[in-house]
GROMACS .gro file of C-alpha atoms in nm:
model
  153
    1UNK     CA    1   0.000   0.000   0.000
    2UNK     CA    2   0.114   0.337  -0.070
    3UNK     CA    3   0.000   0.732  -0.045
    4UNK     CA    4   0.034   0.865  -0.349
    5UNK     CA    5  -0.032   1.241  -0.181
    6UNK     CA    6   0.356   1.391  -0.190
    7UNK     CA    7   0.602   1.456  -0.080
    8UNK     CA    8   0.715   1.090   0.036
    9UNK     CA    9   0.502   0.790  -0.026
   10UNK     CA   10   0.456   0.547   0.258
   11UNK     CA   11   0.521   0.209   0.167
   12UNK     CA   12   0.409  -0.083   0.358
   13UNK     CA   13   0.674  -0.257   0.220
   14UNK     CA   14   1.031  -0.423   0.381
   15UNK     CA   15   1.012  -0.385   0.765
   16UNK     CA   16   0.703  -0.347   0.813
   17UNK     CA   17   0.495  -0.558   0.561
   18UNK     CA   18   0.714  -0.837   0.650
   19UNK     CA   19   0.497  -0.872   0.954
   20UNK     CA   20   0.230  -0.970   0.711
   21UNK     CA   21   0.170  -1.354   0.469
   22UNK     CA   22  -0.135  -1.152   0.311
   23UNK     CA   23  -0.328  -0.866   0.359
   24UNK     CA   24  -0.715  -0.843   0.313
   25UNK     CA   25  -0.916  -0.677   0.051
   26UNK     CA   26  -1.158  -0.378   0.193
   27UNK     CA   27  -0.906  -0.094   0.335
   28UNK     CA   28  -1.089   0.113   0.530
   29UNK     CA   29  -1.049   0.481   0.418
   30UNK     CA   30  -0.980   0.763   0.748
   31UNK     CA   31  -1.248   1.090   0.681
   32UNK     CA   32  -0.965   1.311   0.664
   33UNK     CA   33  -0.753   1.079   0.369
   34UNK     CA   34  -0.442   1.021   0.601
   35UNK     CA   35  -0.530   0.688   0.765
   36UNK     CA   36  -0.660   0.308   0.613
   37UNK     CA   37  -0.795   0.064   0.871
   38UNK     CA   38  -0.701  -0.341   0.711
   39UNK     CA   39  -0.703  -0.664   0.860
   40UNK     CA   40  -0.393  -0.902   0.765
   41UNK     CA   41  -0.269  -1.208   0.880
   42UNK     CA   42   0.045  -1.211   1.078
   43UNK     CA   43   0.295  -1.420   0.916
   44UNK     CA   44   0.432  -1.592   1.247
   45UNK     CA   45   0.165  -1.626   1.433
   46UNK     CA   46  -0.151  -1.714   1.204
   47UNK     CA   47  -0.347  -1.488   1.346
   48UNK     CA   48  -0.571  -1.216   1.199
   49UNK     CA   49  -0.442  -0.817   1.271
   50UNK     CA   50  -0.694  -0.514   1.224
   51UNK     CA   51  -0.380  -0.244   1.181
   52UNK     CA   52  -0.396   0.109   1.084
   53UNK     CA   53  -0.146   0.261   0.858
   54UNK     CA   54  -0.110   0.625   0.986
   55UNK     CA   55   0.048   0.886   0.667
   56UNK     CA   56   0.141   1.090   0.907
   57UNK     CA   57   0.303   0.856   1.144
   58UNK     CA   58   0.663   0.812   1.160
   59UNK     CA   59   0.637   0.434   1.208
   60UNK     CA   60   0.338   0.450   0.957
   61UNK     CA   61   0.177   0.127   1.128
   62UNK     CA   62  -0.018   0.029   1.428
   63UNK     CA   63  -0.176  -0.262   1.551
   64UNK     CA   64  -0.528  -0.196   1.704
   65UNK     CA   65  -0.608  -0.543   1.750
   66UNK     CA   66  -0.492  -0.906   1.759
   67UNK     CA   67  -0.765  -1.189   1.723
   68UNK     CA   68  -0.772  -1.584   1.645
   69UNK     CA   69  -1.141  -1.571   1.537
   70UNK     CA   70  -1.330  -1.376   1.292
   71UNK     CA   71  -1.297  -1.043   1.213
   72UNK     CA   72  -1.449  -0.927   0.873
   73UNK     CA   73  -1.241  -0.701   0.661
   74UNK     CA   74  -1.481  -0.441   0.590
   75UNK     CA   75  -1.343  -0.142   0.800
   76UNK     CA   76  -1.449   0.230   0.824
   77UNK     CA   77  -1.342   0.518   1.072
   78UNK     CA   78  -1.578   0.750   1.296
   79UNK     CA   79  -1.600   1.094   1.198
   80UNK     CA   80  -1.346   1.259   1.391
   81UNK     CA   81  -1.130   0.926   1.317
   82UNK     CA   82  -1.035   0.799   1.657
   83UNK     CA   83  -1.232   0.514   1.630
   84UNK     CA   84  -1.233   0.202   1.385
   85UNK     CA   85  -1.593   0.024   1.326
   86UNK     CA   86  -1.598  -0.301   1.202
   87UNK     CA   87  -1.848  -0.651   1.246
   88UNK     CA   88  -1.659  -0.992   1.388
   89UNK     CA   89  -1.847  -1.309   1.596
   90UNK     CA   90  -1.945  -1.203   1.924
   91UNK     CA   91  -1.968  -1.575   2.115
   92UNK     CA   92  -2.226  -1.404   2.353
   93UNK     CA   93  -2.481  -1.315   2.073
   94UNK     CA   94  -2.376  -1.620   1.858
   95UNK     CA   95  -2.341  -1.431   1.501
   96UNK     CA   96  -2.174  -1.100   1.388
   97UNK     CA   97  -2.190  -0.757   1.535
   98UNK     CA   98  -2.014  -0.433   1.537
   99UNK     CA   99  -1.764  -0.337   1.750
  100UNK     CA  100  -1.539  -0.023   1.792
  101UNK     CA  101  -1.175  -0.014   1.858
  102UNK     CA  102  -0.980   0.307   1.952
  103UNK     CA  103  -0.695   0.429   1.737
  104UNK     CA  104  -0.496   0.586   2.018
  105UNK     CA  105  -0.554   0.358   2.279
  106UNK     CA  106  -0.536   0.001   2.109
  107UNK     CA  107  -0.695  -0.281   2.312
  108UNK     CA  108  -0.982  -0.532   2.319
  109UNK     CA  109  -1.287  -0.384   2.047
  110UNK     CA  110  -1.579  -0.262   2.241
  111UNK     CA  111  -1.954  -0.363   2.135
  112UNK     CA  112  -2.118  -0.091   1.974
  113UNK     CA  113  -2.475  -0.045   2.162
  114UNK     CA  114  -2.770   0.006   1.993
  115UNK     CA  115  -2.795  -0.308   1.726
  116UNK     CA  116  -3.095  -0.498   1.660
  117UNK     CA  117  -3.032  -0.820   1.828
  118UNK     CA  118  -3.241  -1.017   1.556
  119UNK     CA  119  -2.975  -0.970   1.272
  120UNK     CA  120  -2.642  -1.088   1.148
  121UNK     CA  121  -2.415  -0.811   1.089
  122UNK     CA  122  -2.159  -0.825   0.839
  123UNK     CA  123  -2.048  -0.475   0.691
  124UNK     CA  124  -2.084  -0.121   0.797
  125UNK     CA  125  -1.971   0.284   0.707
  126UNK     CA  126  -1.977   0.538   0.928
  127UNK     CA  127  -2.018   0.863   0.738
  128UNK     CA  128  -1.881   1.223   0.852
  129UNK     CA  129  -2.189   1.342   0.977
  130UNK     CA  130  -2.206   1.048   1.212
  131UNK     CA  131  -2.463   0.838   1.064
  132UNK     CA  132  -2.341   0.432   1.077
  133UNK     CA  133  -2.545   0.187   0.833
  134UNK     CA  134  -2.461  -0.150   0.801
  135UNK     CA  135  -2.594  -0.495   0.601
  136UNK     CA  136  -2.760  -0.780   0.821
  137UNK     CA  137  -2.911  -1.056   0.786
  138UNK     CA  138  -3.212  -1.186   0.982
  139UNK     CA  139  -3.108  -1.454   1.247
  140UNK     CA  140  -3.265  -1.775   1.206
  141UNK     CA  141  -3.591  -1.836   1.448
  142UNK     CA  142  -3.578  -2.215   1.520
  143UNK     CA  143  -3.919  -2.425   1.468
  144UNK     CA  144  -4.025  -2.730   1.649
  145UNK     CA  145  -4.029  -3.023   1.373
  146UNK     CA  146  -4.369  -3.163   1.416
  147UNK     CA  147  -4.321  -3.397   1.135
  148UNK     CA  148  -4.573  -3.576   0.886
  149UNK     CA  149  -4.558  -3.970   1.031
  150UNK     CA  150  -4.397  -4.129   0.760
  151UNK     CA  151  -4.052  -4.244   0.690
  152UNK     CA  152  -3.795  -4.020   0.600
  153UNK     CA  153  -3.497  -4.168   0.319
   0.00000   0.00000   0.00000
């Protein structure tokens, strides 16, 4: 990845794209340009990253947070960019939600409050004026099988 803004381009590239075997599709674009949100997968540990790379950073690269389960790649920042919004499986609601991490103050995601607790969550975009939409999908409602008598094959 690279800025193509001048005067110097960052590169993820060398030292610090090393860190990475692949890096997902979906960068997640900062409101003010100088920022992308990604997830990648750590090349010595397996595990998925959700990383910022920071244009105006002298390292250029920070790790927000570092996760063995599912995080979907679909990231976007909150208006005033301190925050990263994305959906991953929350074992206490059994499917996808959104969650929040902080850019300055990396750590465990937070749940975002406020979500309808009868859909899937899988994407999201947080525009500058603060709106967040997202796509779901209805949870399953499970059914008692009655059934019909007969023999099943």
């Amino acid at each position: 990845m690279r800025s193509l803004t001048p005067p110097e381009p960052l590169r993820l590239n060398a030292r610090r794209s090393s860190r990475y075997g692949s890096i997902y599709w979906n960068l997640g674009w900062s409101h003010d340009g100088r920022s992308i949100a990604f997830k990648a997968r750590n090349r010595d540990t397996g595990n998925d990253e959700l990383a910022v790379a920071d244009f105006d950073s002298r390292d250029g690269l920070k790790v927000l947070y570092t996760t063995t389960g599912n995080i979907n790649a679909d990231f976007t920042f909150s208006p005033d960019n301190s925050q990263v919004l994305f959906a991953m499986h929350s074992p206490e609601h059994k499917a996808p939600r959104l969650f929040v991490c902080e850019v300055e103050e990396p750590g465990a995601p937070r749940l975002l409050e406020g979500q309808p607790s009868d859909l899937r969550i899988f994407d999201c975009a947080w525009s500058s004026d603060d709106v967040i939409t997202f796509a779901g999908q209805q949870l399953p409602v499970p059914t008692e099988w009655t059934g019909n008598g007969g023999t099943t094959r």
